Coordinates of C-alpha atoms in Angstrom, one line a residue:
M5 CA -15.8 16.5 2.3
T6 CA -15.4 13.0 1.0
T7 CA -14.1 12.4 -2.5
T8 CA -15.3 9.3 -4.3
V9 CA -13.0 8.1 -7.1
Q10 CA -14.7 6.3 -10.0
F11 CA -13.0 4.8 -13.0
G12 CA -14.8 4.3 -16.3
P13 CA -15.2 5.5 -19.9
Y14 CA -15.4 9.2 -20.6
L15 CA -18.7 10.8 -19.5
A16 CA -20.0 13.9 -21.4
A17 CA -20.9 17.0 -19.4
T18 CA -24.6 16.4 -20.1
D19 CA -24.4 13.0 -18.2
L20 CA -23.3 14.4 -14.9
A21 CA -23.1 17.6 -12.9
I22 CA -19.4 18.1 -13.6
S23 CA -18.0 21.5 -12.7
S24 CA -14.4 21.0 -13.8
R25 CA -12.3 18.9 -16.1
A26 CA -8.6 18.1 -16.2
V27 CA -6.4 16.5 -18.8
V28 CA -3.0 15.3 -17.7
G29 CA -0.3 13.6 -19.6
P30 CA 3.5 13.3 -19.9
K31 CA 5.4 16.2 -21.4
G32 CA 4.8 16.5 -25.1
S33 CA 1.6 14.6 -25.1
I34 CA -1.0 17.4 -24.9
Q35 CA -1.2 19.2 -28.2
L36 CA -4.8 19.8 -29.0
A37 CA -4.4 20.1 -32.8
D38 CA -2.7 16.7 -32.9
L39 CA -4.9 14.8 -30.3
P40 CA -8.5 14.8 -31.5
A41 CA -9.6 12.9 -28.4
L42 CA -9.1 16.0 -26.3
A43 CA -11.8 17.8 -28.3
K44 CA -14.3 15.8 -26.3
V45 CA -13.2 17.8 -23.3
A46 CA -12.7 21.2 -24.9
P47 CA -14.2 21.4 -28.4
F48 CA -12.3 23.8 -30.6
S49 CA -15.5 25.7 -31.5
T50 CA -15.9 26.8 -28.0
L51 CA -12.3 27.9 -27.4
D52 CA -11.1 31.4 -28.0
P53 CA -8.4 31.2 -30.7
S54 CA -6.0 33.1 -28.5
V55 CA -5.7 30.1 -26.2
T56 CA -4.9 27.6 -28.9
E57 CA -1.1 28.1 -28.8
P58 CA -0.7 28.0 -25.0
L59 CA -2.5 24.7 -25.1
R60 CA 0.4 23.1 -26.9
L61 CA 2.4 23.0 -23.7
K62 CA 5.6 22.3 -25.6
E63 CA 9.0 21.4 -24.2
G64 CA 10.3 24.4 -22.3
G65 CA 7.0 26.1 -22.3
A66 CA 4.1 26.2 -19.7
S67 CA 3.4 23.0 -17.9
S68 CA -0.3 23.7 -17.4
V69 CA -3.0 26.1 -18.6
T70 CA -6.6 26.6 -17.4
V71 CA -9.4 27.8 -19.6
W72 CA -13.2 28.1 -19.4
T73 CA -15.4 26.5 -22.0
K74 CA -18.9 25.5 -22.9
S75 CA -19.7 21.8 -23.3
G76 CA -22.3 20.9 -25.9
N77 CA -25.5 23.0 -25.4
A78 CA -24.8 23.7 -21.8
E79 CA -25.0 27.3 -20.7
A80 CA -22.7 27.1 -17.8
L81 CA -18.9 27.3 -18.3
T82 CA -16.7 24.4 -17.3
Q83 CA -13.2 24.9 -16.0
V84 CA -10.7 22.8 -18.0
T85 CA -7.1 22.4 -17.0
F86 CA -4.4 20.9 -19.2
A87 CA -1.3 19.8 -17.4
E88 CA 1.8 17.8 -18.2
F89 CA 4.2 15.9 -15.9
D90 CA 7.8 15.1 -16.1
N91 CA 8.1 11.4 -17.2
K92 CA 11.9 11.1 -17.4
L93 CA 12.6 7.6 -16.2
S94 CA 15.7 5.9 -14.9
R95 CA 15.7 2.1 -14.9
N96 CA 14.6 1.7 -11.3
M97 CA 11.5 4.0 -11.6
G98 CA 9.0 1.6 -13.2
I99 CA 7.0 2.2 -16.4
L100 CA 5.7 5.7 -15.4
R101 CA 6.8 8.5 -13.1
V102 CA 3.9 8.0 -10.8
D103 CA 5.4 10.5 -8.3
T104 CA 5.3 13.5 -10.7
L105 CA 2.0 12.3 -12.2
R106 CA 0.4 12.2 -8.8
A107 CA 1.6 15.7 -7.9
T108 CA 0.4 17.1 -11.3
V109 CA -3.0 15.5 -10.9
A110 CA -3.3 17.0 -7.4
S111 CA -2.8 20.6 -8.7
A112 CA -4.8 20.1 -12.0
V113 CA -8.0 18.7 -10.5
A114 CA -10.2 21.3 -8.9
A115 CA -10.5 21.0 -5.1
T116 CA -14.3 21.0 -4.9
G117 CA -17.2 19.9 -7.1
N118 CA -17.5 16.9 -9.3
A119 CA -14.6 16.6 -11.7
Q120 CA -13.6 14.6 -14.8
L121 CA -9.9 13.6 -15.1
T122 CA -8.6 12.3 -18.4
I123 CA -5.0 10.8 -18.2
V124 CA -3.1 10.5 -21.5
V125 CA -1.1 7.2 -21.5
Q126 CA 0.6 5.0 -24.2
S127 CA -0.8 1.7 -23.1
A128 CA -3.4 -0.1 -20.9
Q129 CA -0.5 -1.1 -18.6
E130 CA 0.4 2.6 -18.1
A131 CA -3.3 3.3 -17.4
F132 CA -3.2 0.9 -14.5
A133 CA -0.2 2.6 -12.9
A134 CA -1.5 6.1 -13.7
G135 CA -4.9 5.4 -12.3
L136 CA -3.6 4.0 -9.0
A137 CA -1.3 7.0 -8.6
A138 CA -4.1 9.5 -9.2
A139 CA -6.4 7.8 -6.8
R140 CA -4.0 8.3 -3.9
N141 CA -4.6 12.1 -4.0
W142 CA -7.9 12.0 -2.1
P143 CA -7.5 10.2 1.2
T144 CA -10.8 9.5 3.0
F145 CA -10.0 10.1 6.7
D146 CA -10.7 13.5 8.1
K147 CA -11.9 14.7 11.6
K148 CA -11.7 18.4 10.9
S149 CA -14.6 20.4 12.3
G150 CA -16.4 23.4 10.7
K151 CA -18.3 23.7 7.5
K152 CA -17.2 21.3 4.8
A153 CA -17.7 21.3 1.0
A154 CA -20.2 18.9 -0.3
D155 CA -19.1 15.4 -1.1
R156 CA -18.0 15.0 -4.6
T157 CA -16.9 12.4 -7.2
V158 CA -13.8 12.5 -9.4
Y159 CA -14.4 10.5 -12.6
I160 CA -11.2 9.2 -14.2
D161 CA -10.8 7.9 -17.7
F162 CA -7.9 7.4 -20.1
H163 CA -6.8 8.4 -23.6
V164 CA -4.7 5.4 -24.6
T165 CA -2.6 6.3 -27.6
N166 CA -2.0 2.7 -28.8
G167 CA -5.7 1.9 -28.7
E168 CA -5.7 -0.8 -26.0
Q169 CA -8.7 -1.4 -23.9
V170 CA -8.5 -0.5 -20.2
N171 CA -9.7 -2.9 -17.5
F172 CA -11.6 -0.3 -15.5
A173 CA -13.0 -2.8 -13.0
E174 CA -9.5 -4.0 -12.1
I175 CA -8.2 -0.5 -11.6
Q176 CA -11.2 0.3 -9.5
A177 CA -10.7 -2.7 -7.2
V178 CA -7.0 -2.0 -6.6
A179 CA -7.6 1.7 -6.2
N180 CA -10.2 1.0 -3.5
G181 CA -7.8 -1.3 -1.8
I182 CA -5.1 1.4 -1.8
R183 CA -7.5 4.1 -0.5
N184 CA -8.7 1.8 2.3
T185 CA -5.1 1.2 3.3
Q186 CA -4.5 4.9 3.3
R187 CA -7.5 5.3 5.7
Y188 CA -6.3 2.6 8.1
V189 CA -2.8 4.3 8.2
D190 CA -4.3 7.8 8.7
M191 CA -6.7 6.9 11.5
P192 CA -5.5 7.8 15.0
P193 CA -4.8 4.8 17.4
A194 CA -7.7 5.8 19.6
D195 CA -10.0 5.3 16.6
F196 CA -8.2 2.2 15.2
N197 CA -6.8 0.1 17.9
T198 CA -6.5 -3.7 17.8
I199 CA -10.2 -4.2 18.7
H200 CA -11.3 -1.8 15.9
F201 CA -8.9 -3.5 13.4
V202 CA -10.3 -7.0 14.2
A203 CA -13.9 -5.7 13.9
E204 CA -13.1 -4.1 10.5
A205 CA -11.6 -7.4 9.3
K206 CA -14.8 -9.2 10.3
R207 CA -16.9 -6.6 8.6
V208 CA -14.9 -6.6 5.4
A209 CA -14.9 -10.4 5.3
E210 CA -18.7 -10.4 5.4
S211 CA -19.0 -7.8 2.7
L212 CA -16.6 -9.6 0.4
N213 CA -18.6 -12.8 0.7
A214 CA -21.7 -10.7 -0.2
L215 CA -20.2 -9.5 -3.5
P216 CA -22.3 -10.4 -6.6
N217 CA -20.6 -12.8 -9.0
K218 CA -17.8 -13.4 -6.5
A219 CA -15.0 -15.8 -7.7
G220 CA -14.3 -17.4 -4.3
N221 CA -15.1 -17.5 -0.6
V222 CA -13.6 -15.6 2.3
S223 CA -13.2 -17.0 5.8
I224 CA -11.6 -15.4 8.9
E225 CA -10.0 -16.7 12.1
V226 CA -9.0 -14.6 15.0
I227 CA -6.5 -15.6 17.7
Q228 CA -6.7 -12.9 20.4
G229 CA -5.4 -12.0 23.8
E230 CA -4.4 -14.7 26.2
E231 CA -5.1 -17.4 23.6
L232 CA -2.0 -16.1 21.9
R233 CA 0.0 -16.8 25.0
D234 CA -1.6 -20.2 25.5
R235 CA -1.0 -21.3 21.9
G236 CA 2.7 -20.3 21.9
F237 CA 2.7 -16.9 20.1
G238 CA 5.4 -15.5 22.4
G239 CA 6.4 -12.7 20.2
L240 CA 3.0 -11.3 19.5
W241 CA 1.8 -11.8 23.0
G242 CA 5.0 -10.4 24.5
V243 CA 4.8 -7.2 22.5
G244 CA 1.1 -6.6 22.9
K245 CA 0.2 -7.7 26.4
A246 CA 0.8 -4.3 27.9
G247 CA -1.7 -2.6 25.6
E248 CA -5.1 -1.4 26.7
Y249 CA -6.6 -3.6 24.0
P250 CA -5.4 -7.2 23.4
P251 CA -3.0 -8.3 20.6
A252 CA -4.5 -10.4 17.9
L253 CA -3.5 -12.6 14.9
V254 CA -6.1 -12.3 12.2
I255 CA -6.0 -14.9 9.4
L256 CA -8.2 -14.1 6.4
T257 CA -8.4 -16.7 3.7
Y258 CA -9.6 -16.4 0.1
E259 CA -10.3 -19.6 -1.7
P260 CA -11.3 -19.3 -5.4
T261 CA -14.2 -21.5 -6.5
T262 CA -12.0 -22.7 -9.4
E263 CA -9.4 -25.3 -8.4
T264 CA -5.9 -23.9 -8.0
S265 CA -2.7 -25.6 -6.9
K266 CA -1.0 -22.4 -5.6
T267 CA -1.1 -20.7 -2.3
V268 CA 0.4 -17.4 -1.2
A269 CA 0.6 -16.1 2.4
L270 CA 0.8 -12.4 3.0
V271 CA 2.0 -11.4 6.5
G272 CA 1.7 -7.8 7.8
K273 CA 3.1 -6.0 10.8
G274 CA 0.2 -4.2 12.5
I275 CA 1.6 -2.2 15.4
V276 CA -1.3 0.2 15.9
F277 CA 0.9 2.6 17.9
D278 CA 4.6 2.3 18.8
C279 CA 5.9 4.3 21.7
G280 CA 9.0 2.1 21.8
G281 CA 7.9 0.2 24.9
L282 CA 10.4 0.5 27.8
S283 CA 13.0 1.5 25.2
L284 CA 10.9 4.6 25.0
K285 CA 11.2 6.8 21.9
P286 CA 11.9 10.5 22.3
S287 CA 8.9 12.7 21.8
T288 CA 10.2 13.9 18.4
A289 CA 10.3 10.3 17.1
M290 CA 6.9 9.2 18.5
C291 CA 4.5 11.4 16.5
G292 CA 3.5 9.5 13.4
M293 CA 3.8 6.1 15.0
K294 CA 0.2 5.4 14.3
T295 CA 1.6 4.5 10.8
D296 CA 3.5 1.5 12.2
M297 CA 0.6 -0.7 11.1
G298 CA 1.2 0.1 7.5
G299 CA 2.3 -3.4 6.6
A300 CA -0.9 -5.0 8.0
G301 CA -2.8 -2.2 6.3
A302 CA -1.2 -3.0 2.9
V303 CA -1.9 -6.7 3.3
F304 CA -5.5 -6.0 4.2
G305 CA -6.0 -3.6 1.3
A306 CA -4.3 -6.1 -1.1
F307 CA -6.6 -8.8 0.1
Q308 CA -9.7 -6.7 -0.5
A309 CA -8.4 -5.9 -4.0
I310 CA -7.6 -9.6 -4.8
V311 CA -11.1 -10.7 -3.8
S312 CA -12.9 -7.7 -5.4
A313 CA -11.1 -8.1 -8.7
G314 CA -11.9 -11.8 -8.7
L315 CA -8.4 -13.3 -9.1
T316 CA -8.7 -17.0 -9.4
N317 CA -5.1 -18.2 -9.9
T318 CA -4.1 -18.5 -6.3
K319 CA -5.4 -19.2 -2.8
V320 CA -4.5 -16.3 -0.6
H321 CA -4.0 -16.1 3.2
A322 CA -3.7 -12.6 4.8
L323 CA -2.2 -12.6 8.3
L324 CA -2.5 -9.4 10.3
C325 CA -0.2 -9.3 13.3
L326 CA -1.9 -6.7 15.5
A327 CA -0.6 -5.2 18.8
E328 CA 0.2 -1.9 20.5
N329 CA 3.7 -1.5 21.8
A330 CA 2.8 0.2 25.1
I331 CA 4.2 0.8 28.6
D332 CA 2.4 -0.8 31.6
S333 CA 3.3 -3.0 34.5
K334 CA 2.9 -5.9 32.1
S335 CA 5.3 -4.5 29.5
F336 CA 7.9 -6.9 28.1
R337 CA 11.4 -5.9 29.2
N338 CA 14.9 -5.7 27.9
D339 CA 16.6 -8.9 29.1
D340 CA 13.3 -10.9 28.8
V341 CA 13.4 -14.0 26.6
L342 CA 10.4 -14.7 24.4
V343 CA 9.7 -18.1 22.9
H344 CA 8.1 -17.7 19.4
Y345 CA 5.6 -19.9 17.6
S346 CA 8.5 -21.3 15.6
G347 CA 9.9 -22.7 18.9
K348 CA 13.0 -20.4 18.7
S349 CA 13.8 -18.0 21.6
T350 CA 14.7 -14.3 21.4
E351 CA 16.6 -12.4 24.1
V352 CA 15.1 -8.9 24.0
N353 CA 17.8 -6.1 23.9
N354 CA 15.6 -3.4 22.5
T355 CA 11.8 -3.3 23.0
D356 CA 11.6 -0.8 20.2
A357 CA 12.6 -3.5 17.7
E358 CA 9.2 -5.1 18.2
G359 CA 7.9 -5.4 14.6
R360 CA 10.2 -8.4 13.8
L361 CA 8.9 -10.1 17.0
V362 CA 5.3 -10.1 15.8
L363 CA 6.2 -10.9 12.2
A364 CA 8.2 -13.9 13.4
D365 CA 5.1 -15.5 14.8
G366 CA 3.1 -14.7 11.7
V367 CA 5.5 -16.3 9.2
A368 CA 5.9 -19.3 11.6
Y369 CA 2.2 -19.9 11.7
A370 CA 1.9 -19.5 7.9
T371 CA 4.6 -22.0 7.1
K372 CA 3.6 -24.5 9.7
H373 CA -0.1 -24.7 8.9
L374 CA -1.1 -23.0 5.7
N375 CA 1.1 -24.9 3.2
P376 CA 2.1 -21.8 1.1
D377 CA 4.2 -21.8 -2.0
A378 CA 5.3 -18.2 -1.2
V379 CA 5.4 -16.1 2.0
I380 CA 5.6 -12.3 1.7
D381 CA 6.0 -10.3 4.9
I382 CA 5.7 -6.5 4.8
A383 CA 6.4 -4.0 7.4
T384 CA 7.4 -0.5 8.4
L385 CA 10.3 -2.2 10.0
T386 CA 13.5 -0.1 10.0
G387 CA 14.5 3.5 9.8
A388 CA 17.6 2.3 8.0
Q389 CA 15.5 1.3 5.0
L390 CA 15.3 5.0 4.1
I391 CA 19.1 5.2 4.1
T392 CA 19.3 2.0 2.1
T393 CA 16.7 2.5 -0.6
G394 CA 15.2 5.9 0.0
K395 CA 11.7 7.5 0.6
I396 CA 10.1 6.2 -2.6
H397 CA 11.4 2.7 -3.0
A398 CA 10.7 -0.2 -0.6
G399 CA 13.6 -2.4 0.3
I400 CA 13.2 -6.1 -0.3
V401 CA 15.2 -9.1 0.8
S402 CA 14.6 -12.5 -0.8
R403 CA 16.2 -15.9 -0.7
T404 CA 15.8 -16.5 -4.4
E405 CA 16.5 -14.3 -7.5
S406 CA 13.2 -15.4 -9.0
A407 CA 11.1 -14.1 -6.2
E408 CA 13.2 -10.9 -6.0
A409 CA 12.6 -10.4 -9.8
A410 CA 8.9 -11.0 -9.5
M411 CA 8.5 -8.4 -6.7
L412 CA 10.6 -5.8 -8.6
A413 CA 8.4 -6.4 -11.7
A414 CA 5.2 -6.0 -9.7
G415 CA 6.6 -2.7 -8.3
K416 CA 7.4 -1.3 -11.7
V417 CA 3.9 -2.1 -13.1
T418 CA 2.0 -0.7 -10.1
G419 CA 4.2 2.3 -9.1
D420 CA 5.0 0.7 -5.7
V421 CA 8.6 0.6 -6.7
C422 CA 11.2 -1.6 -4.9
F423 CA 14.9 -2.1 -4.8
P424 CA 16.8 -5.2 -3.6
M425 CA 18.8 -5.2 -0.4
L426 CA 21.6 -7.6 0.6
Y427 CA 20.7 -11.3 1.1
A428 CA 23.4 -12.9 3.2
P429 CA 22.2 -14.7 6.3
D430 CA 25.4 -16.6 6.5
L431 CA 27.1 -13.2 7.3
L432 CA 24.4 -11.2 9.0
L433 CA 22.6 -13.6 11.4
A434 CA 25.7 -13.3 13.6
E435 CA 24.5 -9.8 14.5
F436 CA 21.8 -11.5 16.6
K437 CA 24.0 -13.8 18.6
S438 CA 22.8 -14.3 22.2
E439 CA 24.5 -16.1 25.1
I440 CA 21.3 -17.4 26.5
A441 CA 18.8 -17.6 23.6
D442 CA 18.7 -18.5 19.9
L443 CA 18.7 -14.8 18.9
T444 CA 18.6 -11.3 20.2
N445 CA 16.2 -8.9 18.6
N446 CA 18.5 -6.1 17.7
V447 CA 21.8 -6.0 15.8
K448 CA 25.1 -5.5 17.6
N449 CA 26.6 -3.4 14.8
R450 CA 24.1 -0.8 13.3
M451 CA 26.6 -0.2 10.4
N452 CA 26.2 -3.7 9.1
A453 CA 23.2 -3.8 6.7
Q454 CA 20.7 -3.6 9.5
S455 CA 17.6 -3.5 7.3
S456 CA 18.8 -6.8 5.7
C457 CA 19.5 -8.2 9.2
A458 CA 15.9 -7.4 10.3
G459 CA 14.7 -9.4 7.3
H460 CA 16.9 -12.3 8.2
F461 CA 15.5 -12.3 11.7
V462 CA 12.1 -12.8 10.3
E463 CA 13.3 -15.5 7.9
A464 CA 14.9 -17.4 10.8
H465 CA 11.3 -18.2 12.0
L466 CA 10.1 -19.8 8.8
A467 CA 9.4 -23.5 9.5
E468 CA 12.5 -25.6 8.9
E469 CA 10.7 -27.8 6.4
Y470 CA 9.5 -24.8 4.4
K471 CA 11.1 -24.7 0.9
G472 CA 8.9 -22.2 -0.9
E473 CA 9.6 -18.6 -1.9
W474 CA 10.0 -15.8 0.7
V475 CA 10.3 -12.1 0.3
H476 CA 10.6 -9.5 3.0
V477 CA 9.4 -6.0 2.1
D478 CA 10.4 -3.0 4.3
I479 CA 8.1 0.0 3.6
A480 CA 9.3 2.3 6.4
G481 CA 9.9 5.1 4.0
P482 CA 7.2 4.9 1.2
S483 CA 4.2 4.0 3.5
A484 CA 3.6 7.6 4.5
D485 CA 4.4 11.0 2.8
A486 CA 6.1 14.1 4.1
K487 CA 2.8 15.1 5.8
T488 CA 2.6 11.7 7.6
R489 CA -0.5 10.8 5.4
G490 CA -0.7 7.2 4.4
T491 CA 0.2 6.5 0.7
G492 CA -1.4 3.1 0.5
F493 CA 2.0 1.7 -0.5
G494 CA 2.1 -2.1 -0.7
A495 CA -1.5 -2.9 -1.5
A496 CA -1.0 -2.7 -5.3
L497 CA 2.4 -4.3 -5.0
L498 CA 1.1 -7.4 -3.2
Y499 CA -2.0 -7.6 -5.5
Q500 CA 0.2 -7.6 -8.6
Y501 CA 2.6 -10.2 -7.1
V502 CA -0.3 -12.5 -6.4
K503 CA -1.8 -11.9 -9.8
N504 CA 1.5 -12.8 -11.5
F505 CA 2.3 -15.8 -9.2

């Protein structure tokens, strides 16, 4: 079964074959007698008086209730679920508890059949975060066999208590980008290798250029296989040359038709599967490594959202650094020295610290040739990120407080929350000291802010003449959930950063 998620104004039951409805809001928001807008979902005249009091879902009472009601003149009964989520917020949790909202929506919306979901929010800004959180509940990739339920649509609207108008088109564009990112992360590496990823990028570029009323043009360049080696991309070629399918650097560009003086480059780590290379992971740590392309997935999803929403304030480059870290007679080795596109050399002392090697080439290319005002790199880079900022918050490293603040603000608005990590290259780059190369690729002391160290490794490959903003985003924790399903984390974050830039 495939679930389509469609945002728009409320649709009456007579408009569509809707078999269930759900109303979700923060605790204390769902009291039928005080919220006339909810009467559109469950008119008082059709409700048994005995259910009126339970519907008040007051503090300390039930958190959800399900009733069956008639809508209008329809003969069939419609399932209606009212549910509230805990919205207690600490200062690092954004404008809405998107984690509890998402879980509440998952349980409140019926599993099959067309459904209408109304989310109670206080503002249009909250509606944006709430809609994106809700949309993550229905990932699109599934290879299960057997009889499946019919495809269905979940229609989502909002009751905004301050009366602000909701930009449904923007929410739809960003939600689609998130759900596409989820799909890319969920797909097994046999179905989404580097060749597939490149083909998908070409297909999407063509479809974006075919959008009606588009606000700009999309172009694509692919540097692939031995061309990477010949043009000096030693990190990307070194990591990916042993894979069955060739590594690639994909450069997607969106240029608005209206003149703009600003340019942002988004660079994503796209390791389609990571066995660790010759520094082989144990089997218990290898399952789930299809998700190691979550950074490239986020960049790709954000790019689609930016173009589909018609942002015109910034020219955008999306760089996808694609490779498989595999074992073969051609595998790069510990003790090898790789020469990057930046011109700097890296002595390999851990082939399982490969993500930074491909990102290094990506940011070097961006800052040498694309003239960006900001470079954002994003990756499932270090397990230490979870220790540093947890499972929900991405860890960010930035050379300026202004860029750090902008990324934190984008996270709070979208629900892709972040928290800053230490920025101290003067202290931490010493962890990569090599006797024979400019850097090693792994820290000497794993107890010395290693997630920040990894960010500084990438930063070291920015062009020396580059003076713009730079933010490193480590999404090792939030990119997948406890079931190893992609969350789409990062797509909305990057979209909002670009929108606000």
